Coordinates of C-alpha atoms and ligand atoms in Angstrom, one line a residue:
M258 CA 21.4 -26.4 -36.6
K259 CA 24.3 -24.6 -35.2
L260 CA 23.3 -21.4 -37.0
H261 CA 19.8 -21.7 -35.7
S262 CA 20.8 -21.9 -32.0
L263 CA 23.3 -19.1 -32.6
R264 CA 20.5 -17.0 -34.0
F265 CA 18.2 -17.9 -31.2
C266 CA 20.8 -16.8 -28.6
F267 CA 21.4 -13.6 -30.5
L268 CA 17.7 -12.9 -30.2
C269 CA 17.8 -13.6 -26.5
A270 CA 20.7 -11.2 -26.0
L271 CA 18.9 -8.7 -28.1
C272 CA 15.7 -9.0 -26.0
A273 CA 17.6 -8.8 -22.7
S274 CA 19.6 -5.8 -23.8
A275 CA 16.4 -4.1 -25.1
V276 CA 14.9 -4.2 -21.6
N277 CA 18.1 -3.0 -20.1
A278 CA 18.7 -0.3 -22.7
F279 CA 15.6 1.6 -21.5
S280 CA 17.5 1.8 -18.2
L281 CA 14.2 1.5 -16.4
D282 CA 13.5 4.3 -13.9
R283 CA 11.2 2.3 -11.6
E284 CA 10.6 5.2 -9.3
A285 CA 9.7 7.7 -12.0
F286 CA 6.0 7.5 -11.5
T287 CA 4.0 8.3 -8.3
F288 CA 0.8 6.3 -8.0
T289 CA -1.5 9.2 -7.2
N290 CA -4.8 7.3 -7.1
Y291 CA -6.0 3.8 -6.7
D292 CA -9.6 2.7 -7.4
L293 CA -9.7 -1.1 -7.1
N294 CA -12.3 -3.8 -7.1
V295 CA -10.9 -6.5 -4.9
R296 CA -12.3 -10.0 -4.7
V297 CA -11.1 -12.3 -1.9
E298 CA -11.9 -16.1 -2.0
P299 CA -10.6 -17.6 1.2
E300 CA -11.4 -21.2 0.3
Q301 CA -9.2 -20.9 -2.8
Q302 CA -6.7 -18.6 -1.2
R303 CA -7.3 -16.4 -4.2
L304 CA -7.2 -12.7 -4.8
G305 CA -8.6 -11.1 -7.9
V306 CA -8.3 -7.4 -8.6
R307 CA -9.7 -5.1 -11.4
G308 CA -9.5 -1.4 -11.3
K309 CA -8.0 1.9 -12.3
I310 CA -4.8 3.6 -11.1
T311 CA -3.4 7.0 -11.9
L312 CA 0.4 7.5 -12.4
R313 CA 2.1 10.9 -12.4
N314 CA 5.5 11.3 -13.9
D315 CA 7.6 12.8 -11.1
S316 CA 10.9 12.4 -12.9
A317 CA 12.6 15.1 -14.9
T318 CA 12.2 13.4 -18.2
S319 CA 9.4 12.1 -20.4
Q320 CA 8.5 8.4 -19.7
K321 CA 7.3 6.0 -22.4
I322 CA 7.6 3.0 -20.1
A323 CA 5.8 2.4 -16.8
V324 CA 6.7 -0.3 -14.4
L325 CA 3.9 -2.0 -12.3
Q326 CA 4.8 -4.5 -9.6
I327 CA 2.7 -7.0 -7.7
S328 CA 3.5 -10.0 -5.6
S329 CA 5.2 -12.8 -7.5
S330 CA 2.3 -15.1 -6.5
L331 CA -0.1 -12.9 -8.6
D332 CA -0.2 -12.7 -12.4
W333 CA -1.0 -9.8 -14.7
R334 CA -4.1 -10.3 -16.8
S335 CA -4.6 -7.0 -18.6
I336 CA -3.3 -3.5 -18.7
K337 CA -5.2 -0.9 -20.7
A338 CA -5.2 2.8 -21.3
G339 CA -8.3 4.6 -22.6
G340 CA -9.9 1.1 -23.4
K341 CA -6.9 0.0 -25.5
Q342 CA -4.7 -3.0 -24.5
L343 CA -1.2 -1.9 -23.8
Q344 CA 1.9 -4.0 -24.7
F345 CA 3.7 -5.2 -21.7
V346 CA 6.4 -7.7 -20.7
S347 CA 5.8 -9.5 -17.5
Q348 CA 9.0 -10.6 -15.7
P349 CA 10.0 -11.8 -12.3
Y350 CA 11.9 -9.1 -10.3
T351 CA 13.8 -10.1 -7.2
S352 CA 12.9 -7.8 -4.3
D353 CA 12.4 -8.3 -0.6
I354 CA 9.6 -5.7 -0.5
D355 CA 7.3 -8.7 -0.9
H356 CA 7.1 -11.7 1.4
T357 CA 7.8 -14.0 -1.5
G358 CA 11.1 -12.2 -2.2
A359 CA 10.0 -11.4 -5.7
L360 CA 7.5 -9.4 -7.8
S361 CA 5.6 -9.9 -11.0
E362 CA 6.8 -6.9 -12.8
A363 CA 4.9 -5.6 -15.8
V364 CA 7.1 -3.4 -18.0
V365 CA 4.4 -1.4 -19.9
T366 CA 4.8 0.5 -23.1
L367 CA 2.5 3.5 -22.9
L368 CA 0.6 4.8 -25.9
E369 CA 2.6 8.0 -25.8
A370 CA 5.4 9.4 -23.7
V371 CA 4.2 11.0 -20.5
P372 CA 6.0 14.4 -19.9
P373 CA 7.2 15.4 -16.4
K374 CA 4.3 16.3 -14.1
A375 CA 1.7 14.8 -16.5
S376 CA -0.5 11.8 -15.5
V377 CA -1.8 8.7 -17.2
D378 CA -4.8 6.5 -16.2
L379 CA -4.4 2.7 -16.5
E380 CA -7.0 0.0 -16.2
I381 CA -5.6 -3.1 -14.7
A382 CA -6.5 -6.6 -13.9
Y383 CA -4.5 -9.3 -12.0
E384 CA -5.1 -12.3 -9.9
G385 CA -3.5 -15.2 -8.1
V386 CA -3.0 -16.7 -4.7
I387 CA -1.6 -15.3 -1.4
V388 CA -0.3 -18.2 0.7
L389 CA 1.9 -18.3 3.7
D390 CA 5.4 -17.5 2.3
A391 CA 8.5 -16.3 4.0
T392 CA 11.0 -16.9 1.2
R393 CA 12.6 -13.5 1.6
L394 CA 13.6 -14.5 5.2
T395 CA 14.3 -18.2 4.8
R396 CA 16.6 -17.7 1.9
V397 CA 18.9 -15.5 4.1
G398 CA 19.0 -18.3 6.7
T399 CA 16.1 -17.4 9.0
P400 CA 14.6 -20.6 10.5
E401 CA 11.2 -21.4 9.0
T402 CA 9.1 -21.0 12.2
T403 CA 10.7 -17.7 13.0
A404 CA 10.2 -16.5 9.5
H405 CA 6.6 -17.4 9.5
S406 CA 6.1 -15.6 12.8
A407 CA 7.3 -12.4 11.0
D408 CA 5.7 -13.0 7.6
W409 CA 2.3 -14.3 8.6
D410 CA 0.3 -12.9 5.7
Q411 CA -2.0 -15.2 3.9
I412 CA -5.4 -15.8 2.5
S413 CA -6.9 -19.1 3.8
A414 CA -10.2 -20.6 4.7
K415 CA -9.4 -20.4 8.4
F416 CA -7.6 -17.1 8.7
T417 CA -6.9 -14.3 6.3
A418 CA -4.6 -11.4 7.0
V419 CA -2.8 -9.5 4.3
R420 CA -0.7 -6.4 4.8
G421 CA 0.3 -4.1 1.9
A422 CA 3.6 -2.7 0.6
G423 CA 6.5 -4.0 2.6
Y424 CA 4.7 -7.3 3.2
V425 CA 2.6 -8.3 0.3
A426 CA 2.3 -6.2 -2.9
W427 CA -1.4 -7.0 -3.3
Y428 CA -1.9 -3.7 -5.0
P429 CA 0.5 -2.3 -7.7
I430 CA 3.6 -0.5 -6.6
A431 CA 6.9 0.4 -8.3
T432 CA 10.3 0.5 -6.5
E433 CA 13.9 -0.4 -7.0
A434 CA 14.8 -3.8 -5.6
A435 CA 14.9 -4.1 -1.8
D436 CA 17.4 -6.4 -0.1
I437 CA 16.6 -7.5 3.4
S438 CA 20.1 -8.7 4.0
E439 CA 21.5 -5.2 3.7
S440 CA 20.9 -3.4 7.1
T441 CA 18.6 -0.5 6.2
N442 CA 18.0 -1.1 2.6
L443 CA 14.4 -2.4 2.8
F444 CA 13.5 0.5 5.0
D445 CA 15.1 3.0 2.7
V446 CA 13.2 1.6 -0.3
L447 CA 10.0 1.5 1.6
G448 CA 10.6 5.0 3.0
R449 CA 11.0 6.4 -0.5
W450 CA 7.8 4.6 -1.6
K451 CA 5.8 5.9 1.4
A452 CA 7.1 9.4 0.8
R453 CA 6.0 9.3 -2.8
E454 CA 2.6 8.0 -1.7
A455 CA 2.1 10.5 1.1
G456 CA -0.7 12.3 -0.7
S457 CA -2.3 9.4 -2.6
P458 CA -5.7 8.1 -1.7
M459 CA -7.0 4.6 -2.3
H460 CA -10.6 3.5 -2.8
L461 CA -11.4 -0.2 -2.5
Q462 CA -14.6 -2.1 -3.2
I463 CA -13.9 -5.4 -1.4
A464 CA -16.0 -8.5 -1.8
V465 CA -15.2 -11.6 0.3
S466 CA -16.9 -14.8 -0.6
S467 CA -18.2 -16.9 2.3
D468 CA -19.6 -20.4 2.0
D469 CA -20.8 -20.5 5.6
E470 CA -23.6 -18.1 6.0
A471 CA -24.5 -19.3 9.5
N472 CA -21.1 -18.8 10.8
A473 CA -20.0 -15.7 8.9
P474 CA -16.5 -14.5 9.7
E475 CA -15.6 -10.9 10.7
F476 CA -14.0 -8.6 8.2
L477 CA -11.6 -5.8 9.2
V478 CA -10.0 -3.1 7.0
N479 CA -7.8 -0.3 8.3
A480 CA -9.2 2.4 6.0
T481 CA -10.0 6.0 6.9
T482 CA -13.7 5.3 6.2
C483 CA -15.2 1.9 5.6
P484 CA -18.9 1.8 6.0
T485 CA -20.0 -1.5 7.7
A486 CA -19.6 -4.4 5.4
H487 CA -22.9 -5.8 4.5
E488 CA -23.6 -9.4 3.5
A489 CA -25.2 -10.2 0.2
Q490 CA -25.5 -13.5 -1.6
Q491 CA -22.8 -15.4 0.3
Q492 CA -20.3 -12.5 0.3
F493 CA -19.4 -9.5 2.3
V494 CA -19.1 -6.2 0.5
A495 CA -17.3 -3.2 1.8
D496 CA -16.6 0.2 0.3
C497 CA -13.4 1.6 1.9
T498 CA -11.4 4.8 1.4
Y499 CA -7.9 5.6 2.5
R500 CA -7.3 9.3 2.7
S501 CA -3.5 8.9 2.2
L502 CA -1.1 6.0 1.9
G503 CA 1.8 7.9 3.5
S504 CA 1.2 6.7 7.1
V505 CA -1.1 3.6 6.5
V506 CA -0.3 0.2 5.0
P507 CA -3.6 -1.0 3.5
S508 CA -4.4 -4.2 5.3
L509 CA -7.4 -6.6 5.5
V510 CA -8.3 -9.4 7.9
V511 CA -11.0 -12.0 7.6
A512 CA -11.4 -14.4 10.6
N513 CA -13.8 -16.0 13.0
Y514 CA -13.5 -13.5 15.7
E515 CA -15.5 -12.9 18.8
V516 CA -15.7 -9.2 19.8
L517 CA -15.3 -7.3 23.0
E518 CA -16.7 -3.8 22.5
R519 CA -15.7 -1.1 25.0
S520 CA -15.9 2.7 24.7
G521 CA -13.1 3.7 22.4
I522 CA -11.9 0.2 21.5
A523 CA -13.1 -3.1 20.0
V524 CA -11.0 -6.2 20.7
H525 CA -11.5 -9.0 18.2
F526 CA -10.2 -12.3 19.5
L527 CA -10.0 -15.9 18.5
R528 CA -11.7 -18.7 20.4
G529 CA -10.1 -19.5 23.8
H530 CA -8.4 -16.0 24.1
D531 CA -11.2 -14.5 26.2
A532 CA -9.0 -13.7 29.2
A533 CA -6.2 -12.0 27.3
A534 CA -8.8 -10.0 25.3
A535 CA -10.5 -8.9 28.5
N536 CA -7.1 -8.0 29.9
Y537 CA -6.3 -5.9 26.9
A538 CA -9.7 -4.1 26.9
D539 CA -9.4 -3.4 30.6
A540 CA -5.9 -1.9 30.2
A541 CA -7.1 0.2 27.3
E542 CA -10.0 1.6 29.2
K543 CA -7.6 2.7 32.0
V544 CA -5.3 4.4 29.5
I545 CA -8.1 6.3 27.7
P546 CA -8.2 9.3 30.2
V547 CA -4.4 9.9 29.9
I548 CA -4.5 9.8 26.2
G549 CA -7.6 12.0 26.0
E550 CA -5.9 14.6 28.2
W551 CA -2.9 14.8 25.8
F552 CA -4.3 14.1 22.4
G553 CA -8.0 14.8 22.5
A554 CA -11.0 12.6 22.0
P555 CA -10.6 9.6 19.7
R556 CA -11.5 10.4 16.1
S557 CA -12.0 6.7 15.3
K558 CA -12.5 3.6 17.3
A559 CA -9.3 1.6 18.0
E560 CA -9.5 -1.9 16.6
T561 CA -7.3 -4.7 18.1
A562 CA -7.3 -8.0 16.3
D563 CA -5.9 -11.4 17.4
L564 CA -3.2 -13.4 15.6
A565 CA -3.3 -17.1 16.0
D566 CA 0.5 -17.7 16.2
P567 CA 1.4 -16.7 19.8
N568 CA 4.9 -15.7 18.5
A569 CA 3.5 -13.6 15.6
A570 CA 5.1 -10.2 15.3
P571 CA 2.5 -7.5 16.1
F572 CA 1.6 -5.1 13.3
E573 CA 0.1 -1.7 13.6
S574 CA -1.3 0.7 11.0
G575 CA -3.3 3.6 12.2
P576 CA -5.8 2.6 14.8
L577 CA -5.6 -1.1 13.8
L578 CA -3.4 -3.3 15.9
L579 CA -2.8 -7.0 15.0
T580 CA -1.2 -8.9 17.8
P581 CA -1.4 -12.3 19.4
L582 CA -3.9 -11.9 22.3
T583 CA -2.2 -14.4 24.7
S584 CA -0.7 -12.2 27.4
A585 CA -2.3 -11.5 30.7
D586 CA 0.3 -8.9 31.6
P587 CA -1.6 -5.6 32.2
K588 CA 1.5 -3.5 31.9
L589 CA 2.3 -4.8 28.4
A590 CA -1.3 -4.4 27.4
G591 CA -1.4 -0.8 28.7
L592 CA 1.7 0.1 26.8
A593 CA 0.3 -1.3 23.5
A594 CA -3.1 0.3 24.2
A595 CA -1.5 3.8 24.9
H596 CA 0.2 3.6 21.5
Q597 CA -2.9 2.4 19.6
L598 CA -5.3 4.9 21.3
T599 CA -2.9 7.8 20.4
H600 CA -3.2 6.8 16.8
A601 CA -7.0 6.7 17.1
A602 CA -7.0 10.3 18.6
F603 CA -4.2 12.0 16.7
S604 CA -2.8 11.5 13.2
S605 CA -0.2 13.3 11.2
P606 CA 1.3 12.5 7.7
R607 CA 4.7 13.0 9.2
P608 CA 6.1 9.9 10.9
W609 CA 8.2 11.8 13.4
I610 CA 4.9 13.3 14.7
N611 CA 2.6 10.4 14.1
E612 CA 4.8 7.6 15.5
G613 CA 6.9 9.8 17.7
L614 CA 3.9 10.9 19.7
A615 CA 2.5 7.4 19.9
H616 CA 5.7 6.3 21.5
F617 CA 5.9 9.4 23.7
A618 CA 2.4 8.4 24.9
Q619 CA 3.7 5.1 26.0
A620 CA 6.3 6.8 28.2
L621 CA 3.6 9.2 29.5
Y622 CA 1.5 6.1 30.4
L623 CA 4.4 4.5 32.3
E624 CA 5.1 7.8 34.1
H625 CA 1.4 7.9 35.1
Q626 CA 1.5 4.3 36.4
A627 CA 4.9 4.2 38.0
G628 CA 6.7 7.5 37.9
R629 CA 9.2 9.4 35.8
R630 CA 12.0 6.8 36.4
A631 CA 9.9 4.1 34.8
A632 CA 9.2 6.2 31.8
L633 CA 12.9 7.1 31.4
D634 CA 13.9 3.4 31.7
Y635 CA 11.4 2.5 29.0
M636 CA 12.8 5.2 26.7
G637 CA 16.3 3.9 27.5
L638 CA 15.4 0.6 25.9
H639 CA 15.0 2.5 22.6
R640 CA 18.3 4.3 23.1
S641 CA 20.5 1.3 22.4
G642 CA 19.1 1.1 18.9
L643 CA 19.6 4.8 18.4
S644 CA 23.3 4.8 19.5
L645 CA 23.8 2.0 16.9
I646 CA 22.6 4.3 14.2
E647 CA 24.8 7.1 15.4
K648 CA 27.8 4.8 15.5
Q649 CA 27.5 3.3 12.1
T650 CA 31.1 2.9 11.0
R651 CA 30.4 1.8 7.4
P652 CA 30.6 4.7 5.0
P653 CA 27.2 6.0 4.0
R654 CA 26.0 4.9 0.5
S655 CA 24.0 8.0 -0.3
E656 CA 23.3 11.5 0.8
D657 CA 20.0 10.3 2.3
E658 CA 21.9 8.0 4.6
L659 CA 24.5 10.6 5.5
S660 CA 21.9 12.9 7.0
R661 CA 18.4 11.9 8.1
P662 CA 16.5 14.8 9.6
L663 CA 13.4 13.8 11.6
V664 CA 11.1 16.2 9.8
N665 CA 10.8 14.1 6.6
T666 CA 12.3 10.7 7.6
Y667 CA 10.5 7.4 7.1
D668 CA 13.2 5.6 8.9
E669 CA 11.4 3.5 11.6
E670 CA 14.1 3.8 14.2
L671 CA 14.3 7.6 13.9
S672 CA 10.7 8.3 13.6
R673 CA 9.9 6.2 16.6
S674 CA 12.8 6.4 19.0
K675 CA 14.5 9.7 18.3
A676 CA 11.2 11.4 17.8
M677 CA 9.9 10.1 21.1
Y678 CA 12.9 11.7 22.8
A679 CA 12.3 14.9 21.0
W680 CA 8.8 15.1 22.3
W681 CA 9.8 14.2 25.8
M682 CA 12.5 16.9 25.7
L683 CA 10.1 19.5 24.5
R684 CA 7.7 18.6 27.2
D685 CA 10.4 18.8 29.9
M686 CA 11.4 22.2 28.5
L687 CA 7.9 23.8 28.1
G688 CA 5.7 22.0 30.6
D689 CA 2.6 19.9 30.0
Q690 CA 0.1 22.7 29.4
A691 CA 2.0 24.5 26.7
L692 CA 2.6 21.2 24.7
K693 CA -0.9 20.0 25.1
K694 CA -2.3 23.3 23.8
A695 CA 0.1 23.1 20.8
L696 CA -1.0 19.6 20.0
A697 CA -4.7 20.5 20.3
S698 CA -4.1 23.2 17.7
Y699 CA -2.6 20.7 15.2
H700 CA -4.5 19.9 12.0
P701 CA -3.0 17.3 9.6
N702 CA -4.4 19.1 6.6
G703 CA -2.6 22.3 7.7
D704 CA 0.8 20.5 8.0
N705 CA 2.2 21.6 4.6
E706 CA 5.5 23.0 5.8
P707 CA 8.3 21.5 7.9
S708 CA 8.0 24.4 10.4
Y709 CA 4.3 24.0 11.0
M710 CA 4.7 22.2 14.3
Q711 CA 7.3 24.5 15.5
R712 CA 5.1 27.5 14.9
L713 CA 2.2 25.9 16.8
I714 CA 4.5 25.1 19.8
Q715 CA 6.2 28.5 19.6
A716 CA 2.7 30.2 19.9
Q717 CA 2.4 28.7 23.4
T718 CA 5.8 29.8 24.8
Q719 CA 8.1 32.8 25.0
R720 CA 11.1 30.6 24.5
D721 CA 13.1 30.5 21.3
L722 CA 13.0 26.9 20.0
E723 CA 14.7 27.5 16.6
W724 CA 18.0 25.9 17.8
F725 CA 16.2 22.9 19.2
F726 CA 14.2 22.2 16.0
D727 CA 17.4 22.9 14.0
D728 CA 19.4 20.3 15.9
W729 CA 16.7 17.6 16.3
V730 CA 14.1 18.0 13.7
Y731 CA 15.2 19.9 10.6
R732 CA 18.7 18.6 10.6
D733 CA 20.3 15.4 11.7
R734 CA 23.0 16.6 14.1
G735 CA 23.4 13.2 15.8
L736 CA 23.2 13.0 19.6
P737 CA 24.8 15.2 22.3
D738 CA 27.5 13.9 24.6
F739 CA 27.6 15.7 28.0
K740 CA 30.4 15.7 30.5
V741 CA 31.0 17.8 33.6
A742 CA 34.2 19.7 32.7
S743 CA 34.7 21.3 36.1
A744 CA 33.0 22.0 39.4
F745 CA 34.0 24.7 41.8
T746 CA 32.6 24.8 45.3
R747 CA 32.6 28.0 47.5
K748 CA 31.5 28.2 51.1
T749 CA 28.8 30.8 51.5
L750 CA 27.6 32.5 54.7
P751 CA 26.0 31.5 57.0
E752 CA 25.5 27.8 56.2
G753 CA 25.8 26.8 52.6
Y754 CA 27.8 26.2 49.4
M755 CA 27.8 27.7 46.0
L756 CA 28.7 25.2 43.3
T757 CA 29.8 26.4 39.9
I758 CA 29.5 23.7 37.3
T759 CA 30.7 23.8 33.7
V760 CA 29.2 21.2 31.4
T761 CA 30.7 20.4 28.1
N762 CA 28.7 19.0 25.2
L763 CA 31.1 17.0 22.9
G764 CA 28.3 16.2 20.4
T765 CA 26.9 18.5 17.7
A766 CA 23.2 18.5 18.9
G767 CA 22.3 20.8 21.7
A768 CA 19.8 20.1 24.5
E769 CA 18.4 21.3 27.8
V770 CA 19.7 18.7 30.2
P771 CA 18.9 18.1 33.8
L772 CA 21.8 18.3 36.3
T773 CA 21.5 16.7 39.7
V774 CA 23.7 17.7 42.6
K775 CA 23.9 15.2 45.5
F776 CA 24.8 16.1 49.1
A777 CA 24.4 14.4 52.5
G778 CA 20.7 14.1 53.0
G779 CA 19.4 15.3 49.6
V780 CA 19.6 16.3 46.0
I781 CA 19.0 19.4 43.9
T782 CA 18.1 19.2 40.3
K783 CA 18.5 22.1 37.8
R784 CA 18.2 22.3 34.0
L785 CA 20.8 23.7 31.7
V786 CA 20.9 24.4 28.0
V787 CA 24.2 23.3 26.4
R788 CA 24.5 23.8 22.7
G789 CA 26.4 21.4 20.4
K790 CA 30.3 21.6 20.7
S791 CA 30.1 24.2 23.5
N792 CA 30.0 24.7 27.3
G793 CA 27.3 25.7 29.7
V794 CA 27.8 27.1 33.1
I795 CA 25.4 27.0 36.0
R796 CA 25.6 27.9 39.7
V797 CA 23.8 25.8 42.3
E798 CA 23.3 26.6 45.9
V799 CA 23.6 23.6 48.2
P800 CA 23.0 23.4 52.0
K801 CA 25.6 20.8 52.6
P802 CA 29.0 20.0 50.9
P803 CA 28.2 18.7 47.4
E804 CA 29.4 15.2 46.8
E805 CA 28.4 14.2 43.3
I806 CA 27.1 15.8 40.1
V807 CA 25.1 13.7 37.6
V808 CA 24.4 15.2 34.2
N809 CA 21.4 13.9 32.3
D810 CA 18.8 11.6 34.0
G811 CA 18.2 9.7 30.8
S812 CA 15.7 12.1 29.3
V813 CA 18.1 13.3 26.7
P814 CA 19.5 10.6 24.3
E815 CA 23.3 10.7 24.4
S816 CA 25.9 8.9 22.4
D817 CA 28.0 8.2 25.5
T818 CA 26.6 8.1 29.0
A819 CA 29.7 6.6 30.7
N820 CA 31.1 10.1 31.4
N821 CA 28.0 11.6 33.1
V822 CA 28.9 11.3 36.8
F823 CA 31.3 13.7 38.5
K824 CA 32.6 13.0 42.0
I825 CA 33.5 16.0 44.1
E826 CA 36.4 15.2 46.5
A827 CA 35.9 16.4 50.1
G828 CA 38.9 18.7 49.9
D829 CA 37.7 20.5 46.8
A830 CA 35.6 23.1 48.6
A831 CA 37.4 26.4 48.7
K832 CA 37.3 27.8 52.2
Ligands
ZN144 ZN1 2.3 3.5 15.7

């Protein structure tokens, strides 16, 4: 008996070490193509998938093992290659990339080792349920209601909304474990996944069963093309294609929506939310001209869909926005619509362009409504987050974390906030017309090199922008920190003053920064380029004795804004 148990344990240890001994490289393969047949059964809360995926070995060594991960609430049924069943071990794998906080991981032994750069096709089948589950948040102490307002994904008879990687692994992925309790860890893992999938298309044939033919629900998918779902034998069928998974999280929604159709936007709302839906549609219609002027005509219709929980966290992916439609505030609606409509008009595989411009558009919208100050205040709300990134005192864990250039970052904070500022600074430097022309000449398919955008902008201006792109886009040089080092006033004839100002930039990123001189009865604003770790000097003519200098009006993000005001004492003026 004793021997038996000993032997049993020995086998256990052997199995465990066998899996470990392979030292699984979970991120060796890029999923270069998905062709999936998806069946959704809202009444049973079930999802069933069959299909084909293509994996390319992007590691430096041959791979005999492939790892496929799906949500822990789904189960692997079959994995084949060339019609032959493959051996695989299915094991739970703790990772916060899925709302359940775990994945069903299949460790698949391939028929033969796949050399670097070679691909393998796999036929797969899996199924299970997708129910409301926020385990990844509740297990780190998030109260249940708050957690469910963030992780609202589920399939259910009343309401179905399921988002992809980062929320629900409803299609196979493969990443190292993500840990939501470690500050940027989940975003780093997701960022690596999105970067790997940047060029990968997905084709979905989706069937949603519906018992109630008289009261058929609406069906929304955020794909590049998705010919209108048609109904056949108590089910909807849709044939959807995503051109690339880099900037889109495949998501689907099934709900009893009513629709408000306007030019450029459709608002899908739940019963009783008529007023908020109309508010949103009205706001969107007002924003359309501003967006059109900057980003061109919409290439697809923007779709806004309601979430039942009024506290649900909004989610956007491409021109689809899921948000609780409860607010009657036209300003909030206008802000959201400006962002969404920008995505419908302009898209880029690079987050700093795609998301950066959509946030820049929100600032443009506010400026249009309420002036430059309102726009700068809005951008200022983003700056606190940015300064936090810059001030991270914890030593970086990896090279990636040490330096995160905008050009290829998938970091949300950087691609949204820092990029928004970069676009605003470019616009201040070059003027509206030059930047609009550059954006009009942008083609996502032509964006194959980091310097593509710079070349388009450079074609519209005589100015050398290499230093700017170097400091803000190609490299992560942090933020500038401006300070007036000295100001010297000289009385000029007949009536006036010449002020010589030296501005020091203590940071390592340069910028063209506005400088405002205040005097009795007025202000004069000039712009000055101050490169990183250097000084800039400017002379300003003022009609009355200058009283105060303010460097930076908030249009350039800075690590320290406490040192931006310089008082000029009355006796300072040299006679
Ligand atoms: Zn966006």
